[in-house]
Coordinates of C-alpha atoms in Angstrom, one line a residue:
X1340 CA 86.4 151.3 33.8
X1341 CA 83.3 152.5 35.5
X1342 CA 84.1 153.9 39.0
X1343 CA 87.8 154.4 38.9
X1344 CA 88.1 155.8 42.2
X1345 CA 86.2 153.5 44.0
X1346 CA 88.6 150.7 41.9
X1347 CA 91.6 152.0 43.7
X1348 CA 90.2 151.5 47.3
X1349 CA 91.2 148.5 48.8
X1350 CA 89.1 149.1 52.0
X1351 CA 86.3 149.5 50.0
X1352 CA 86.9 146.3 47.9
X1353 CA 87.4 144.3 50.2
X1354 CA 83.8 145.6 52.2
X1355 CA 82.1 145.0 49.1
X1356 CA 83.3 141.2 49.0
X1357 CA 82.2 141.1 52.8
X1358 CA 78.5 142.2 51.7
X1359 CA 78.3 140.3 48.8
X1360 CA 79.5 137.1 50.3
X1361 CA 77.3 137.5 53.7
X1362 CA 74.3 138.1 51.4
X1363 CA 75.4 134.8 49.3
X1364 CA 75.1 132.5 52.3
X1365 CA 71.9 134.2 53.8
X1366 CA 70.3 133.0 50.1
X1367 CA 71.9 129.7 50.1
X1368 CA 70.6 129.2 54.1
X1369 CA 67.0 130.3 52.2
X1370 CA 67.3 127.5 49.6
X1371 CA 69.5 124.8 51.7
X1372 CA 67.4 124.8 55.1
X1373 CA 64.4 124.6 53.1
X1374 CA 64.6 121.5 51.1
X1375 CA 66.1 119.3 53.4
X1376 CA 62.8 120.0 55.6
X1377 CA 60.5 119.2 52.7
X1378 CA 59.9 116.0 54.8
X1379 CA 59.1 117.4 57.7
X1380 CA 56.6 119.8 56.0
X1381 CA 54.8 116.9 55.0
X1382 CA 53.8 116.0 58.7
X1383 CA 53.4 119.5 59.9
X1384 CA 51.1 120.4 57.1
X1385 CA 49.4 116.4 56.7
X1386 CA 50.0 117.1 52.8
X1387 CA 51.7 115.2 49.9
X1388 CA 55.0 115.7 48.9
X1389 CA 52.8 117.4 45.2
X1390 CA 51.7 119.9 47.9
X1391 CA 54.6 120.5 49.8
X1392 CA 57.0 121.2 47.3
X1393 CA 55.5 124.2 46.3
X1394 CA 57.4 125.6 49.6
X1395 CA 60.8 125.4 47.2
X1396 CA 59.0 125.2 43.8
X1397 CA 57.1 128.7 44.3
X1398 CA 60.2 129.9 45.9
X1399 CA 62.3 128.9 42.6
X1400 CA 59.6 130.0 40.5
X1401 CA 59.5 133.5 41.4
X1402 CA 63.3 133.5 41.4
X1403 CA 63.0 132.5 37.9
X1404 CA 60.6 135.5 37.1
X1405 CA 62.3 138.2 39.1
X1406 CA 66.1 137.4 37.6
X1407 CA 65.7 139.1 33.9
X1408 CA 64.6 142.3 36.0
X1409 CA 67.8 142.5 37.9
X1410 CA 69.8 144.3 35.6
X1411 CA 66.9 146.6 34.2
X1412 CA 65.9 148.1 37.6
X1413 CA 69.9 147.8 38.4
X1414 CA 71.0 150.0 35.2
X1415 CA 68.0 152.2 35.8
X1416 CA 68.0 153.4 39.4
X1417 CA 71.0 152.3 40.4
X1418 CA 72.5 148.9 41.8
X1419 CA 73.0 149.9 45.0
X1420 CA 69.3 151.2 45.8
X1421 CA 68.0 148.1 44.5
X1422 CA 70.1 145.9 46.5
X1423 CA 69.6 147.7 49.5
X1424 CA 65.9 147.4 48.8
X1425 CA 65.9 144.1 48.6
X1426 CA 67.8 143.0 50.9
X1427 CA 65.3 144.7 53.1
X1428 CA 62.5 143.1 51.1
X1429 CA 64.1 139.5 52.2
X1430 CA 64.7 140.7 56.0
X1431 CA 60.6 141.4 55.8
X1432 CA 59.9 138.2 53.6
X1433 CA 61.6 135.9 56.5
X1434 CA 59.3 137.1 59.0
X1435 CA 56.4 137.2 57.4
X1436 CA 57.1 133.4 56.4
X1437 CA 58.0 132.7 60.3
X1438 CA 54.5 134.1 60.8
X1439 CA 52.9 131.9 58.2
X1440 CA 49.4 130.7 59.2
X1441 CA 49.5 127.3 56.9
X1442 CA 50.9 125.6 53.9
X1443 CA 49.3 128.1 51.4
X1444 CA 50.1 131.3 54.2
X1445 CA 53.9 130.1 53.8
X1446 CA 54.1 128.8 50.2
X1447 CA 52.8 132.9 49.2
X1448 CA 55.5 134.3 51.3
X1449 CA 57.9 132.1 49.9
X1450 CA 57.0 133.0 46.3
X1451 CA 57.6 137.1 47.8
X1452 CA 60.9 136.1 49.1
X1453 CA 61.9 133.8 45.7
X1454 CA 61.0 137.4 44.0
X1455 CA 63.8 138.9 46.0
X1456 CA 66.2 136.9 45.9
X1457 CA 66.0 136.8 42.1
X1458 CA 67.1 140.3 42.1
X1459 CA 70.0 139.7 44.7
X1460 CA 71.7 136.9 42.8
X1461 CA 72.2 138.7 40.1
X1462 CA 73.1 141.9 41.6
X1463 CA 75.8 140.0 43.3
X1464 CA 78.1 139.1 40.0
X1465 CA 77.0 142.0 38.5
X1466 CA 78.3 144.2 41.5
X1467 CA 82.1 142.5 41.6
X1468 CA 82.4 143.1 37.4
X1469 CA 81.7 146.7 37.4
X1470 CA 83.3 147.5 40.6
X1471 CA 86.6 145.4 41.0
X1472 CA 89.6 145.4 38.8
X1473 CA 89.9 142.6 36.3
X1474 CA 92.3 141.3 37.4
X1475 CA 91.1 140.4 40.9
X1476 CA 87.8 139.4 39.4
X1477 CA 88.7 135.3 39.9
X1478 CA 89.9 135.5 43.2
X1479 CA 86.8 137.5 44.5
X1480 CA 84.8 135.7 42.8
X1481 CA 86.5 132.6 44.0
X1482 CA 85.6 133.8 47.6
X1483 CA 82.1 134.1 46.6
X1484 CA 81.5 130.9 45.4
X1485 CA 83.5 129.6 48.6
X1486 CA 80.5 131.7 50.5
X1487 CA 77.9 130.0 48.8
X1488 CA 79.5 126.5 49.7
X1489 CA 79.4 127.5 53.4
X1490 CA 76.2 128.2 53.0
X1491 CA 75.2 125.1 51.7
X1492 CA 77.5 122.9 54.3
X1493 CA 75.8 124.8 57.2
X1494 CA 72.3 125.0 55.8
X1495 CA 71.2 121.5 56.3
X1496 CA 72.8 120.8 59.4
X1497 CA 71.1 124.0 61.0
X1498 CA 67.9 122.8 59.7
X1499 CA 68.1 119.4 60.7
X1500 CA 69.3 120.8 64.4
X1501 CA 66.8 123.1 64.8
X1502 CA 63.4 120.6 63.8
X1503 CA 64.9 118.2 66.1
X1504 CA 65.0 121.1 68.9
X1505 CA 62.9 123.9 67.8
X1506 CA 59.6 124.7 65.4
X1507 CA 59.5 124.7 62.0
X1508 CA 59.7 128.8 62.3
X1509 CA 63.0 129.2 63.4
X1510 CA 64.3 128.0 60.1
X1511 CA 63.3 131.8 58.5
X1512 CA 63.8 133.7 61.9
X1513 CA 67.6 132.7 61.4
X1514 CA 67.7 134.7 58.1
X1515 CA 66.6 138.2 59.9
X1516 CA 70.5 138.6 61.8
X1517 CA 71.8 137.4 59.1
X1518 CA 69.9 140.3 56.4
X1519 CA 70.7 143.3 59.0
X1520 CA 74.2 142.1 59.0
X1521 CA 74.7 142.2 55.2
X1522 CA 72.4 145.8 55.0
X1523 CA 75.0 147.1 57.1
X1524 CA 78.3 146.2 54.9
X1525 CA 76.0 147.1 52.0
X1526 CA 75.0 150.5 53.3
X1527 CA 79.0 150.8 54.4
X1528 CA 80.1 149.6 50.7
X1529 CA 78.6 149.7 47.9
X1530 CA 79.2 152.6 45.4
X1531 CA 77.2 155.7 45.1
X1532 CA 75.5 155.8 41.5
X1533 CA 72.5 157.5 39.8
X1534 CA 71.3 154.9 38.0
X1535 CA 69.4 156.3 34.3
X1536 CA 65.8 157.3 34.0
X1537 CA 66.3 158.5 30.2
X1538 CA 63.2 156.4 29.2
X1539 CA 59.7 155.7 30.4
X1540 CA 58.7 152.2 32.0
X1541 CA 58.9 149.2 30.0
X1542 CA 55.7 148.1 31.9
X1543 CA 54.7 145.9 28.7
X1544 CA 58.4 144.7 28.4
X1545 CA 58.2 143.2 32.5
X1546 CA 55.0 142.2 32.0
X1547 CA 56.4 139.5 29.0
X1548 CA 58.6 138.1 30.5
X1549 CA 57.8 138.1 34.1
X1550 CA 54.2 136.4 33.4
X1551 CA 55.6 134.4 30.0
X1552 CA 58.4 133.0 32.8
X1553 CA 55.4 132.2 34.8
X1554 CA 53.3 130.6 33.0
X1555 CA 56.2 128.1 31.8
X1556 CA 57.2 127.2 35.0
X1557 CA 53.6 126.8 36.5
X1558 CA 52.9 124.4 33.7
X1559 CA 55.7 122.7 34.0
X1560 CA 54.8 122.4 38.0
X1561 CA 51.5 121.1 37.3
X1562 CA 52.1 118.7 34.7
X1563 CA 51.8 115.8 37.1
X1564 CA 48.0 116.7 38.4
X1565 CA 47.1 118.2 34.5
X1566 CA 49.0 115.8 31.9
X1567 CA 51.2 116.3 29.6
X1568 CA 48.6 116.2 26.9
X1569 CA 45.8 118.4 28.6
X1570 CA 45.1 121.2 27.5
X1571 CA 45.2 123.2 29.9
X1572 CA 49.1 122.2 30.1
X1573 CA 49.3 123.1 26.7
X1574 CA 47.7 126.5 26.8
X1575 CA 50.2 127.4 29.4
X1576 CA 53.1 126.1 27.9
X1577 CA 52.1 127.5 24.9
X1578 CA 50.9 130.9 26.0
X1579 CA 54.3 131.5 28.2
X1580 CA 56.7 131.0 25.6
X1581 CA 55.0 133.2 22.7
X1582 CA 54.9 135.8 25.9
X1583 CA 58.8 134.6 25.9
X1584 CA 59.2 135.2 22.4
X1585 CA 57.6 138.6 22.1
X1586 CA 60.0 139.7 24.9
X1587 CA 63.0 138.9 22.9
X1588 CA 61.8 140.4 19.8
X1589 CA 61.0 143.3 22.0
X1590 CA 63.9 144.0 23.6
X1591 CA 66.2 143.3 20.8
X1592 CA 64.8 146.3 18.8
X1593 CA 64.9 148.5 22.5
X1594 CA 67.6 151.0 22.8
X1595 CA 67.1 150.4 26.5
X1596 CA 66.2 146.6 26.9
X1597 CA 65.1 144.9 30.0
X1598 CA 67.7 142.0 29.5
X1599 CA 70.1 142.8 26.5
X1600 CA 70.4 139.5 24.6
X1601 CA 73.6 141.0 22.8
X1602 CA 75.7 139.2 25.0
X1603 CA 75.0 135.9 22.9
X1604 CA 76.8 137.3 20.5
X1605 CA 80.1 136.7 22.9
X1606 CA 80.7 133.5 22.0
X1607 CA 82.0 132.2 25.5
X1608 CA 79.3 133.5 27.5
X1609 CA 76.6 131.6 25.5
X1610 CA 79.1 128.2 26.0
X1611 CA 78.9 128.7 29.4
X1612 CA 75.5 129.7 29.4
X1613 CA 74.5 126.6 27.8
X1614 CA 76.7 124.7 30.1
X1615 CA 75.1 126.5 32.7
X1616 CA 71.5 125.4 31.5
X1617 CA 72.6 121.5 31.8
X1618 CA 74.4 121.5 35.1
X1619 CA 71.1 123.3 36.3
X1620 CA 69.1 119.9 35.5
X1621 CA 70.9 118.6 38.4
X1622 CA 71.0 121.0 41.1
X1623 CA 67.2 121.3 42.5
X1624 CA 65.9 117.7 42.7
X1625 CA 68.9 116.7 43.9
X1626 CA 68.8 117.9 47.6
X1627 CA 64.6 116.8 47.2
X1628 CA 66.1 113.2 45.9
X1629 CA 68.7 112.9 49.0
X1630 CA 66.1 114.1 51.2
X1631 CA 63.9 111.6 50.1
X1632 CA 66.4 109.0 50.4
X1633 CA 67.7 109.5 53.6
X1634 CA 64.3 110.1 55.6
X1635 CA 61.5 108.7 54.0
X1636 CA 63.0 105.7 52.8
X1637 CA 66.1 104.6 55.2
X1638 CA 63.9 106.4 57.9
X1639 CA 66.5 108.8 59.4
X1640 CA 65.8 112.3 61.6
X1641 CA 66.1 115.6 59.7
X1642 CA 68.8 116.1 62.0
X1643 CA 70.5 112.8 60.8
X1644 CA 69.9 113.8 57.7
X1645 CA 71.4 117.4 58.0
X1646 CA 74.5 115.5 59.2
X1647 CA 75.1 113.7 56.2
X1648 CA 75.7 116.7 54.2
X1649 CA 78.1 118.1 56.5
X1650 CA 81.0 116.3 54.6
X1651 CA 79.5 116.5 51.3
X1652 CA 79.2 120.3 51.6
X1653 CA 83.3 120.4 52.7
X1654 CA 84.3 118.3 49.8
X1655 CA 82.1 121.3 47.7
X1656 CA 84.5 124.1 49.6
X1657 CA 88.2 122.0 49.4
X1658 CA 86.6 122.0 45.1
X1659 CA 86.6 125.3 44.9
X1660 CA 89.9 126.1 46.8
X1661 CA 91.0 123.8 45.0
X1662 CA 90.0 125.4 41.5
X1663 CA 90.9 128.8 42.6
X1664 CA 94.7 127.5 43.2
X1665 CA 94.7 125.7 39.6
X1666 CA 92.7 128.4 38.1
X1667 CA 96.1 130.1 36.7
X1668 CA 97.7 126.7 36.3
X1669 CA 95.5 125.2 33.8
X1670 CA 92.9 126.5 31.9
X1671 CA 88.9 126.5 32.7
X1672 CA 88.1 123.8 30.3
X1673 CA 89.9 121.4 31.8
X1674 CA 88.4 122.4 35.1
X1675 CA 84.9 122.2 34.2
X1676 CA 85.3 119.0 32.4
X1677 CA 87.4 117.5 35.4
X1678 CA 84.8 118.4 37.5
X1679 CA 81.5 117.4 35.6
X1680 CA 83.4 114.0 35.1
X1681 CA 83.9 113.6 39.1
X1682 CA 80.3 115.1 39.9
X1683 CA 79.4 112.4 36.9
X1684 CA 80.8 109.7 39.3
X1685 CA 79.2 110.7 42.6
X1686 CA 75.9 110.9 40.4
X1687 CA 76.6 107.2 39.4
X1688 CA 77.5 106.0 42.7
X1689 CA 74.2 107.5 44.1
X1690 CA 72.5 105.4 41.4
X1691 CA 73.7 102.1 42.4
X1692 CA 72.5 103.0 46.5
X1693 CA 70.1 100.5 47.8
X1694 CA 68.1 100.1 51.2
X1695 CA 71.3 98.1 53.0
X1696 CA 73.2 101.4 51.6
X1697 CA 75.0 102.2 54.8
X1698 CA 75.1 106.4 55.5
X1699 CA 79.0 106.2 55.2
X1700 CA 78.8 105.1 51.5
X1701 CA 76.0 107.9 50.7
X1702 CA 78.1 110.1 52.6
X1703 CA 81.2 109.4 50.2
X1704 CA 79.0 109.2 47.0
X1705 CA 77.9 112.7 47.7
X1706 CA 80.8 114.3 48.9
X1707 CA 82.3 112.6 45.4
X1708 CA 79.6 115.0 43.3
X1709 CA 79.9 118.1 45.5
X1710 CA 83.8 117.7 45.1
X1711 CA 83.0 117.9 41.5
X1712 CA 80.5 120.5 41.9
X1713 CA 83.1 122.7 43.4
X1714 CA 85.5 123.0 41.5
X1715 CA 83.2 123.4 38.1
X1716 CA 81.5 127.4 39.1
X1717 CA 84.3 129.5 39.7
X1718 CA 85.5 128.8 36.2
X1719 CA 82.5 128.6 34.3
X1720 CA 81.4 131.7 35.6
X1721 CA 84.1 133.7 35.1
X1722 CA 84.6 132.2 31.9
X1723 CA 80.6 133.3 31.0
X1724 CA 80.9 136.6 32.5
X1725 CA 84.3 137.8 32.0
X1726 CA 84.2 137.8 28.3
X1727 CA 81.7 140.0 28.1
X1728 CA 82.0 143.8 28.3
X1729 CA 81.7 145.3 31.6
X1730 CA 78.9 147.6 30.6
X1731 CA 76.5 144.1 29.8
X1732 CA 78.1 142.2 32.9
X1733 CA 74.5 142.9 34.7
X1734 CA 72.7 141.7 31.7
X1735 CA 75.0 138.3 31.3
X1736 CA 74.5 137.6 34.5
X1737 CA 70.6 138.0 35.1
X1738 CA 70.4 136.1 31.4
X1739 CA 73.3 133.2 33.4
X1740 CA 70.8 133.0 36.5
X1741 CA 67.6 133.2 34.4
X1742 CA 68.4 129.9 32.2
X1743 CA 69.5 128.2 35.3
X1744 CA 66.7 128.9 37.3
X1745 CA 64.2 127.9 34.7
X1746 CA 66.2 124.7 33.7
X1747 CA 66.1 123.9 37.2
X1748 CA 62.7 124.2 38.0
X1749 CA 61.2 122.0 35.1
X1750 CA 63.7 119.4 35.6
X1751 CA 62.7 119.6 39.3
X1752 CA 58.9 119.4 38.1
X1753 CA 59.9 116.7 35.6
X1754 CA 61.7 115.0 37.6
X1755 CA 59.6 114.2 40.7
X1756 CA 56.6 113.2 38.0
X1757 CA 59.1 110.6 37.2
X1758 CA 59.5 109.8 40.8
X1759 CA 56.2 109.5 41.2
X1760 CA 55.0 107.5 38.0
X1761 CA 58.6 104.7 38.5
X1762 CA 57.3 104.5 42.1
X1763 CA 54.2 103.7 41.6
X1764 CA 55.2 100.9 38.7
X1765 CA 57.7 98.9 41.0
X1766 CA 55.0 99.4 43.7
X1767 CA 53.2 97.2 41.2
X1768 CA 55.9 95.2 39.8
X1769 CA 57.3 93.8 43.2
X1770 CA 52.9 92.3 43.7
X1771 CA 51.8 95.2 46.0
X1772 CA 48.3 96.6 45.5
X1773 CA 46.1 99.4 47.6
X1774 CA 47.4 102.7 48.4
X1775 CA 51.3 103.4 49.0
X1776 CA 52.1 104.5 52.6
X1777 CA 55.3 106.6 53.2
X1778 CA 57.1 104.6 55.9
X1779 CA 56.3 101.2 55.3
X1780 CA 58.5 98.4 53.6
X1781 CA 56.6 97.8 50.4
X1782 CA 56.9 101.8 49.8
X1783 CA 60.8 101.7 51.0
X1784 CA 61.1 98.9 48.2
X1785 CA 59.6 100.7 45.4
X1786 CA 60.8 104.0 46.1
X1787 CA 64.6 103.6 46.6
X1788 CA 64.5 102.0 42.9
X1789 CA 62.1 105.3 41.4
X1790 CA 65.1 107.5 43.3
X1791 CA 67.8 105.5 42.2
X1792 CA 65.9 105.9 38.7
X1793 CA 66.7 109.5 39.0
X1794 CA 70.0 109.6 39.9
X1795 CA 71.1 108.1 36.9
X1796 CA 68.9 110.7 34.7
X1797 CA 71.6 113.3 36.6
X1798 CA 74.8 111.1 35.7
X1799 CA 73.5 111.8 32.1
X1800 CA 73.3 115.3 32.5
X1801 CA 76.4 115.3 33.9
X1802 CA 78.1 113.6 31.3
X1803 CA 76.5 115.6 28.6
X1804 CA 77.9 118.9 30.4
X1805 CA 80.9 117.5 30.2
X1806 CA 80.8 117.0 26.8
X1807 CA 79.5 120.6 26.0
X1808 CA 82.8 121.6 28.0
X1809 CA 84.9 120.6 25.0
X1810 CA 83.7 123.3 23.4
X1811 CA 85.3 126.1 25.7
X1812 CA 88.6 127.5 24.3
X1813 CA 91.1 125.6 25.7
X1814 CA 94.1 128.0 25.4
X1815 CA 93.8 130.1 28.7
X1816 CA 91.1 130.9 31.6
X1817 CA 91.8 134.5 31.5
X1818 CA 88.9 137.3 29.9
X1819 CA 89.5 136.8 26.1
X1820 CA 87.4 139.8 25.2
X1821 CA 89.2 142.1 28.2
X1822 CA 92.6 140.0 26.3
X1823 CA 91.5 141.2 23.0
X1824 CA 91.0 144.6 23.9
X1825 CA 93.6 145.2 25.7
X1826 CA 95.5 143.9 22.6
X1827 CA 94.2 146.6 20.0
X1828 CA 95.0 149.5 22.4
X1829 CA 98.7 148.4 22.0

């Protein structure tokens, strides 16, 4: 294995957890804080919620872009330099979107910082399965997911705190501590390597699939205002996937590829992946759908509505403790599958909500899902990522993050045109004519049924991740590649 002396430190194992999990929940605060404000950005900026979510869609686009770079620039100059780089990059990022100007000042900075984190979010997997002994890989990783959750329980409830309180600013100012703190354990921790210059640039290579990712995603964002049949939709969509194609073709014939698509050849990784892909439909719209929910329909603070997913984001954490304990009790199928099925249910629940929902029952609906939720990653990931060889664990894992990301944000995109187009039909099926105003009853009427609508597109990715579940191996949750190996040198 690659570093063996560093493998052998426990002080330094156990620093490099502390970075990599303080860096998790500083991008989950990024992502969390955000979204549940989309509301309130709707005021401050007197925009539309088409407008507004370009504060999280930029954000997840350029995430999508930068996460197929991760392990190219990783390999090639070294993981360490890179993440220290951009850890400084998002430090910079958060101030410069505390110091935005306007919507379009803060939606730019937001696309920098999406760039950055792209790279971090990979680095982050990739940094625990070259540097930590296989056989502490779960539990590590375990504690990183569990980090993530935190971040996720204490994001909205920050961010609804702080708009009651404060200006919209302090919801990036927050992320500065938080940066020098993990540049520190970084700088303390991570391992020393040189990285590989052997060949020149792939300049062509970044520029496929950074601008082919692009152009999807920006498609996808506008179909609403353009039209599925348009053509400038089409030009895009079509345009960014030959770009998408070319890249493949390209770096499958590279001896030094940008994002080595070898690793579909490890027949877990790419069930997880696809897995992976699915459960993505549901993650992004769902925190915009709740948020919709809770304070444009039933009217409720962002503080209120912060609140709310304080027990929700605890049932997520008591899911993944409670996956790492079974973890070596039963294997990850039946994990992931168990946990789709109860996410499936929460979904459901969600679906059935009305305007004399009381914010108990959503409370318990969504702490239902995020129970599921919780105990689903752990597994899946190391499932994906542990069966592959440790010398293409930073190439599975910008690939794992790259179809997630990109699921994500056309579901998103999809998603709220659905919104949009079922609200507007039982805005005109329940008699109501003229313009629909946020806030008033007619609008609460139509709208609770569009989100409800949407809810129950989620239970049916849920279910249909389940199902794809069926096809992991069954027989144990430990590395079968590392299994195998280990095997033939006996």
């Amino acid at each position: 294995m690659e570093n063996a002396g560093y493998l052998k430190d426990e002080k330094k194992q156990q620093a490099l957890l502390a970075a990599v999990v303080v860096t998790g929940i500083t991008i989950m605060l990024n992502n969390t804080t955000v979204s549940i404000a989309l509301p309130s950005f709707i005021t401050i900026f007197n925009t539309d919620i088409r407008m507004a979510q370009w504060i999280v869609v930029g954000y997840m686009l350029s995430l999508g872009m930068a996460m197929p770079l991760a392990s190219y620039f990783g390999e090639r100059y070294s993981y360490r330099k890179l993440f220290l780089t951009a850890l400084a990059a998002m430090g910079l990022s958060s101030l410069a979107c505390a110091s935005a100007w306007g919507l379009y000042s803060l939606v730019f900075f937001r696309i920098v910082k999406g760039a950055v984190s792209g790279v971090l979010i990979p680095c982050t997997m990739t940094l625990l399965y070259r540097n930590i002994p296989k056989e502490k890989q779960p539990y590590y990783l375990g504690v990183t997911v569990m980090s993530h959750s935190l971040g996720v329980a204490i994001g909205p409830s920050i961010a609804g705190m702080l708009l009651e309180f404060s200006s919209w600013h302090i919801l990036f100012l927050i992320n500065v501590p938080m940066v020098a703190l993990a540049l520190y354990l970084s700088w303390r921790s991570l391992p020393v390597d040189l990285g590989q210059n052997r060949e020149p640039m792939d300049f062509a290579g970044i520029l496929m699939v950074a601008v082919g990712t692009g152009l999807v995603l920006i498609g996808f964002t506008n179909v609403q205002v353009w039209g599925a049949t348009s053509p400038k939709f089409i030009f895009f969509l079509a345009v960014g996937l030959l770009l998408s194609l070319l890249f493949i073709i390209r770096e499958t014939n590279s001896n030094q590829p940008i994002l080595n698509f070898k690793v579909l050849k490890y027949r877990p990784f790419a069930i997880a992946l696809l897995i992976n892909c699915v459960i993505a439909m549901t993650l992004g719209i769902n925190g915009i759908l709740v948020a919709v929910y809770v304070q444009t329909i039933l009217g409720y603070s962002p503080m209120v509505s912060g609140l709310i997913l304080i027990l929700p984001s605890v049932a997520m954490v008591m899911g993944n403790v409670a996956s790492n304990y079974l973890f070596n009790k039963v294997s990850s199928k039946i994990l992931v599958f168990s946990g789709l099925m109860i996410a499936a249910i929460g979904n459901y629940a969600l679906s059935r909500a009305g305007l004399s929902t009381g914010v108990v029952a959503i409370t318990i609906y969504m702490s239902i899902r995020l129970l599921g939720m919780g105990i689903v990653k752990m597994p899946l990931t190391d499932y994906g990522l542990g069966n592959v060889p440790s010398s293409l664990t930073g190439h599975a894992s910008s690939m794992f993050n790259w179809g997630k990301q990109i699921v994500s944000v056309i579901s998103i995109n999809i998603l709220t045109v659905v919104l949009s187009i079922n609200t507007a039909r039982y805005y005109a099926e329940a008699g109501y004519s003229g313009e629909i105003i946020q806030g008033t009853a007619s609008y609460a009427i139509a709208a609770v049924q569009a989100v409800n609508d949407d809810f129950l597109y989620l239970t049916f990715f849920m279910v249909g991740s389940a199902l794809l579940s069926l096809l992991m191996d069954g027989n144990s949750n430990t590395s079968t590649f590392k299994n195998q190996r280990a095997v033939l040198k006996n």
